[in-house]
PDB file of C-alpha atoms in Angstrom:
ATOM      1  CA  MET A1220       0.000   0.000   0.000  1.00 56.00           C
ATOM      2  CA  THR A1221       1.414   3.413  -0.988  1.00 56.00           C
ATOM      3  CA  GLU A1222       1.337   6.318   1.390  1.00 59.00           C
ATOM      4  CA  PHE A1223      -0.318   9.532   0.274  1.00 49.00           C
ATOM      5  CA  GLU A1224       2.014  12.560   0.170  1.00 52.00           C
ATOM      6  CA  ARG A1225       0.165  15.724   1.126  1.00 50.00           C
ATOM      7  CA  GLY A1226       1.030  18.912  -0.779  1.00 51.00           C
ATOM      8  CA  THR A1227       3.266  17.445  -3.457  1.00 54.00           C
ATOM      9  CA  ASP A1228       0.868  17.031  -6.339  1.00 70.00           C
ATOM     10  CA  GLY A1229       0.020  20.619  -7.207  1.00 75.00           C
ATOM     11  CA  PRO A1230       0.053  22.071 -10.695  1.00 82.00           C
ATOM     12  CA  LYS A1231       3.393  22.360 -12.467  1.00 92.00           C
ATOM     13  CA  VAL A1232       2.224  24.622 -15.338  1.00 95.00           C
ATOM     14  CA  ILE A1233      -0.503  27.246 -14.922  1.00 96.00           C
ATOM     15  CA  VAL A1234      -1.791  28.956 -18.055  1.00 96.00           C
ATOM     16  CA  VAL A1235      -3.413  32.363 -17.658  1.00 95.00           C
ATOM     17  CA  GLY A1236      -5.089  34.273 -20.477  1.00 94.00           C
ATOM     18  CA  VAL A1237      -4.163  37.964 -20.664  1.00 90.00           C
ATOM     19  CA  ASP A1238      -5.528  40.566 -23.048  1.00 87.00           C
ATOM     20  CA  GLY A1239      -4.954  43.824 -21.194  1.00 84.00           C
ATOM     21  CA  SER A1240      -8.462  43.997 -19.693  1.00 87.00           C
ATOM     22  CA  GLU A1241      -8.844  44.623 -15.974  1.00 89.00           C
ATOM     23  CA  SER A1242     -10.277  41.145 -15.388  1.00 90.00           C
ATOM     24  CA  SER A1243      -7.407  39.460 -17.256  1.00 88.00           C
ATOM     25  CA  LEU A1244      -4.855  41.410 -15.217  1.00 88.00           C
ATOM     26  CA  ARG A1245      -6.612  40.349 -11.996  1.00 91.00           C
ATOM     27  CA  ALA A1246      -6.520  36.761 -13.296  1.00 93.00           C
ATOM     28  CA  ALA A1247      -2.775  37.124 -13.966  1.00 91.00           C
ATOM     29  CA  ALA A1248      -2.184  38.410 -10.426  1.00 90.00           C
ATOM     30  CA  TYR A1249      -4.202  35.518  -8.970  1.00 94.00           C
ATOM     31  CA  ALA A1250      -2.382  32.976 -11.161  1.00 94.00           C
ATOM     32  CA  ALA A1251       0.987  34.467 -10.180  1.00 91.00           C
ATOM     33  CA  GLY A1252       0.170  33.958  -6.509  1.00 91.00           C
ATOM     34  CA  LEU A1253      -0.926  30.395  -7.204  1.00 93.00           C
ATOM     35  CA  ALA A1254       2.234  29.716  -9.233  1.00 93.00           C
ATOM     36  CA  ARG A1255       4.414  31.143  -6.458  1.00 90.00           C
ATOM     37  CA  ARG A1256       2.770  29.032  -3.757  1.00 90.00           C
ATOM     38  CA  GLN A1257       2.871  25.871  -5.887  1.00 91.00           C
ATOM     39  CA  ARG A1258       6.337  26.608  -7.319  1.00 90.00           C
ATOM     40  CA  ALA A1259       4.776  26.187 -10.753  1.00 93.00           C
ATOM     41  CA  LEU A1260       5.607  27.773 -14.079  1.00 94.00           C
ATOM     42  CA  LEU A1261       3.252  30.631 -14.933  1.00 93.00           C
ATOM     43  CA  ALA A1262       2.549  30.706 -18.673  1.00 94.00           C
ATOM     44  CA  MET A1263       0.913  34.003 -19.620  1.00 91.00           C
ATOM     45  CA  VAL A1264      -0.883  33.692 -22.934  1.00 93.00           C
ATOM     46  CA  TYR A1265      -2.115  36.463 -25.211  1.00 90.00           C
ATOM     47  CA  VAL A1266      -4.270  35.255 -28.075  1.00 90.00           C
ATOM     48  CA  GLN A1267      -3.946  37.639 -31.007  1.00 85.00           C
ATOM     49  CA  PRO A1268      -7.329  37.903 -32.702  1.00 81.00           C
ATOM     50  CA  VAL A1269      -7.547  37.139 -36.379  1.00 74.00           C
ATOM     51  CA  MET A1270      -9.814  39.826 -37.793  1.00 62.00           C
ATOM     52  CA  VAL A1271     -10.674  38.701 -41.275  1.00 52.00           C
ATOM     53  CA  ALA A1272     -12.954  41.666 -41.970  1.00 47.00           C
ATOM     54  CA  GLY A1273     -10.261  44.179 -40.976  1.00 48.00           C
ATOM     55  CA  ALA A1274      -7.679  42.419 -43.101  1.00 48.00           C
ATOM     56  CA  ALA A1275     -10.036  42.410 -46.081  1.00 48.00           C
ATOM     57  CA  LEU A1276     -10.386  46.178 -45.790  1.00 50.00           C
ATOM     58  CA  GLY A1277      -6.617  46.611 -45.769  1.00 49.00           C
ATOM     59  CA  ALA A1278      -6.280  47.337 -42.036  1.00 49.00           C
ATOM     60  CA  PRO A1279      -2.886  46.420 -40.562  1.00 48.00           C
ATOM     61  CA  VAL A1280      -4.386  43.867 -38.159  1.00 50.00           C
ATOM     62  CA  ALA A1281      -1.258  41.808 -37.453  1.00 53.00           C
ATOM     63  CA  GLY A1282       0.753  44.911 -36.666  1.00 59.00           C
ATOM     64  CA  THR A1283      -1.900  46.168 -34.276  1.00 65.00           C
ATOM     65  CA  THR A1284      -2.157  42.891 -32.366  1.00 68.00           C
ATOM     66  CA  ASP A1285       1.645  42.627 -32.277  1.00 76.00           C
ATOM     67  CA  GLU A1286       1.695  46.068 -30.630  1.00 80.00           C
ATOM     68  CA  VAL A1287      -0.820  44.866 -28.018  1.00 75.00           C
ATOM     69  CA  ALA A1288       1.360  41.811 -27.324  1.00 72.00           C
ATOM     70  CA  GLU A1289       4.471  43.976 -26.967  1.00 80.00           C
ATOM     71  CA  SER A1290       2.626  46.359 -24.658  1.00 81.00           C
ATOM     72  CA  LEU A1291       1.457  43.446 -22.502  1.00 76.00           C
ATOM     73  CA  ILE A1292       4.923  41.952 -22.233  1.00 75.00           C
ATOM     74  CA  ARG A1293       6.366  45.347 -21.212  1.00 81.00           C
ATOM     75  CA  GLU A1294       3.660  45.734 -18.557  1.00 79.00           C
ATOM     76  CA  ILE A1295       4.207  42.188 -17.241  1.00 74.00           C
ATOM     77  CA  ARG A1296       7.988  42.612 -17.117  1.00 74.00           C
ATOM     78  CA  ALA A1297       7.625  45.908 -15.247  1.00 76.00           C
ATOM     79  CA  ALA A1298       5.247  44.327 -12.721  1.00 71.00           C
ATOM     80  CA  ALA A1299       7.564  41.336 -12.259  1.00 67.00           C
ATOM     81  CA  GLU A1300      10.529  43.666 -11.736  1.00 70.00           C
ATOM     82  CA  ARG A1301       8.638  45.655  -9.060  1.00 69.00           C
ATOM     83  CA  VAL A1302       8.003  42.550  -6.942  1.00 62.00           C
ATOM     84  CA  ARG A1303      11.091  40.479  -7.734  1.00 65.00           C
ATOM     85  CA  HIS A1304      12.526  40.992  -4.227  1.00 65.00           C
ATOM     86  CA  ILE A1305       9.263  39.844  -2.640  1.00 66.00           C
ATOM     87  CA  TYR A1306       8.006  37.107  -4.943  1.00 69.00           C
ATOM     88  CA  ASP A1307       9.960  34.665  -7.030  1.00 77.00           C
ATOM     89  CA  VAL A1308       7.747  33.402  -9.834  1.00 84.00           C
ATOM     90  CA  ARG A1309       8.979  31.580 -12.921  1.00 88.00           C
ATOM     91  CA  TRP A1310       7.011  32.895 -15.881  1.00 86.00           C
ATOM     92  CA  GLU A1311       6.888  32.874 -19.654  1.00 89.00           C
ATOM     93  CA  PHE A1312       4.899  34.917 -22.146  1.00 88.00           C
ATOM     94  CA  HIS A1313       3.373  33.270 -25.204  1.00 90.00           C
ATOM     95  CA  THR A1314       1.305  34.564 -28.087  1.00 87.00           C
ATOM     96  CA  PHE A1315      -1.071  32.490 -30.168  1.00 89.00           C
ATOM     97  CA  ARG A1316      -3.332  33.562 -33.019  1.00 86.00           C
ATOM     98  CA  GLY A1317      -7.027  32.866 -33.345  1.00 88.00           C
ATOM     99  CA  ASP A1318     -10.145  33.286 -31.282  1.00 90.00           C
ATOM    100  CA  PRO A1319      -9.571  33.421 -27.505  1.00 91.00           C
ATOM    101  CA  TYR A1320     -11.151  30.046 -26.697  1.00 94.00           C
ATOM    102  CA  ASN A1321      -9.300  28.009 -29.328  1.00 94.00           C
ATOM    103  CA  GLY A1322      -6.077  29.919 -28.667  1.00 94.00           C
ATOM    104  CA  LEU A1323      -6.194  29.133 -24.960  1.00 96.00           C
ATOM    105  CA  VAL A1324      -7.041  25.488 -25.663  1.00 96.00           C
ATOM    106  CA  GLU A1325      -4.081  25.255 -28.046  1.00 95.00           C
ATOM    107  CA  ALA A1326      -1.813  26.975 -25.513  1.00 95.00           C
ATOM    108  CA  ALA A1327      -2.915  24.722 -22.654  1.00 96.00           C
ATOM    109  CA  ASP A1328      -2.365  21.624 -24.812  1.00 94.00           C
ATOM    110  CA  GLN A1329       1.045  22.700 -26.150  1.00 95.00           C
ATOM    111  CA  LEU A1330       2.288  23.823 -22.738  1.00 94.00           C
ATOM    112  CA  THR A1331       0.820  20.749 -20.987  1.00 94.00           C
ATOM    113  CA  ALA A1332      -1.094  22.909 -18.542  1.00 95.00           C
ATOM    114  CA  ASP A1333      -2.261  21.515 -15.238  1.00 94.00           C
ATOM    115  CA  ALA A1334      -4.602  24.455 -14.660  1.00 95.00           C
ATOM    116  CA  VAL A1335      -6.071  27.384 -16.606  1.00 96.00           C
ATOM    117  CA  VAL A1336      -6.939  30.784 -15.120  1.00 96.00           C
ATOM    118  CA  VAL A1337      -9.011  33.410 -16.930  1.00 95.00           C
ATOM    119  CA  GLY A1338     -10.762  36.630 -16.045  1.00 92.00           C
ATOM    120  CA  ALA A1339     -14.531  36.834 -16.090  1.00 88.00           C
ATOM    121  CA  SER A1340     -15.933  38.306 -19.276  1.00 81.00           C
ATOM    122  CA  GLU A1341     -16.692  42.010 -19.164  1.00 74.00           C
ATOM    123  CA  GLN A1342     -18.971  41.855 -22.214  1.00 66.00           C
ATOM    124  CA  ALA A1343     -22.735  41.707 -21.711  1.00 55.00           C
ATOM    125  CA  GLY A1344     -23.298  39.685 -24.911  1.00 50.00           C
ATOM    126  CA  HIS A1345     -21.468  36.709 -23.454  1.00 50.00           C
ATOM    127  CA  ARG A1346     -24.470  35.959 -21.266  1.00 49.00           C
ATOM    128  CA  LEU A1347     -26.253  34.843 -24.423  1.00 44.00           C
ATOM    129  CA  VAL A1348     -23.460  33.304 -26.484  1.00 48.00           C
ATOM    130  CA  GLY A1349     -21.218  32.034 -23.681  1.00 62.00           C
ATOM    131  CA  SER A1350     -17.927  33.383 -22.462  1.00 85.00           C
ATOM    132  CA  VAL A1351     -14.480  31.931 -23.014  1.00 89.00           C
ATOM    133  CA  ALA A1352     -14.449  30.935 -19.328  1.00 89.00           C
ATOM    134  CA  VAL A1353     -17.707  29.000 -19.598  1.00 88.00           C
ATOM    135  CA  ARG A1354     -16.513  27.238 -22.750  1.00 91.00           C
ATOM    136  CA  LEU A1355     -13.233  26.257 -21.043  1.00 92.00           C
ATOM    137  CA  VAL A1356     -15.102  24.892 -18.034  1.00 90.00           C
ATOM    138  CA  LYS A1357     -17.449  22.918 -20.289  1.00 91.00           C
ATOM    139  CA  ALA A1358     -14.473  21.471 -22.180  1.00 88.00           C
ATOM    140  CA  GLY A1359     -13.508  19.818 -18.895  1.00 83.00           C
ATOM    141  CA  ARG A1360      -9.878  19.193 -19.830  1.00 88.00           C
ATOM    142  CA  TRP A1361      -8.204  21.111 -16.990  1.00 91.00           C
ATOM    143  CA  PRO A1362      -9.233  22.723 -13.723  1.00 93.00           C
ATOM    144  CA  VAL A1363     -10.359  26.234 -14.677  1.00 95.00           C
ATOM    145  CA  THR A1364     -10.415  29.179 -12.284  1.00 95.00           C
ATOM    146  CA  VAL A1365     -12.458  32.221 -13.300  1.00 93.00           C
ATOM    147  CA  VAL A1366     -11.369  35.413 -11.553  1.00 93.00           C
ATOM    148  CA  PRO A1367     -14.002  38.187 -11.295  1.00 87.00           C
TER     149      PRO A1367
END
């Protein structure tokens, strides 16, 4: 009979979706605390939207979403630098392209996530169609934490 080891089986990779919204930044802060306590890798993921309509009209969509990604990474690095003497969190930043749900699924699969953290949707229309968080929970492939 094997003996159970308490506290040794926590997540090793935590994926958190970030897009610059207040709820995604709260989710990142929550996930960072979880990663620190569990000594897990924090994988911050920005999913660059593919806007077919904008591209068809000649809008520089890829450049715009690249700028958002660069802005997010600067903000995350600055925040990590401010607390580096207090908290020691291993983290990475990844970008994927596509819609947020499929991008986060792809990220969680590729990074072999043990847990996924997302912010609650701030859009009223998601009550009818379903938010990314609800879709991730329904997928049932990882524990999902939704941060308000």
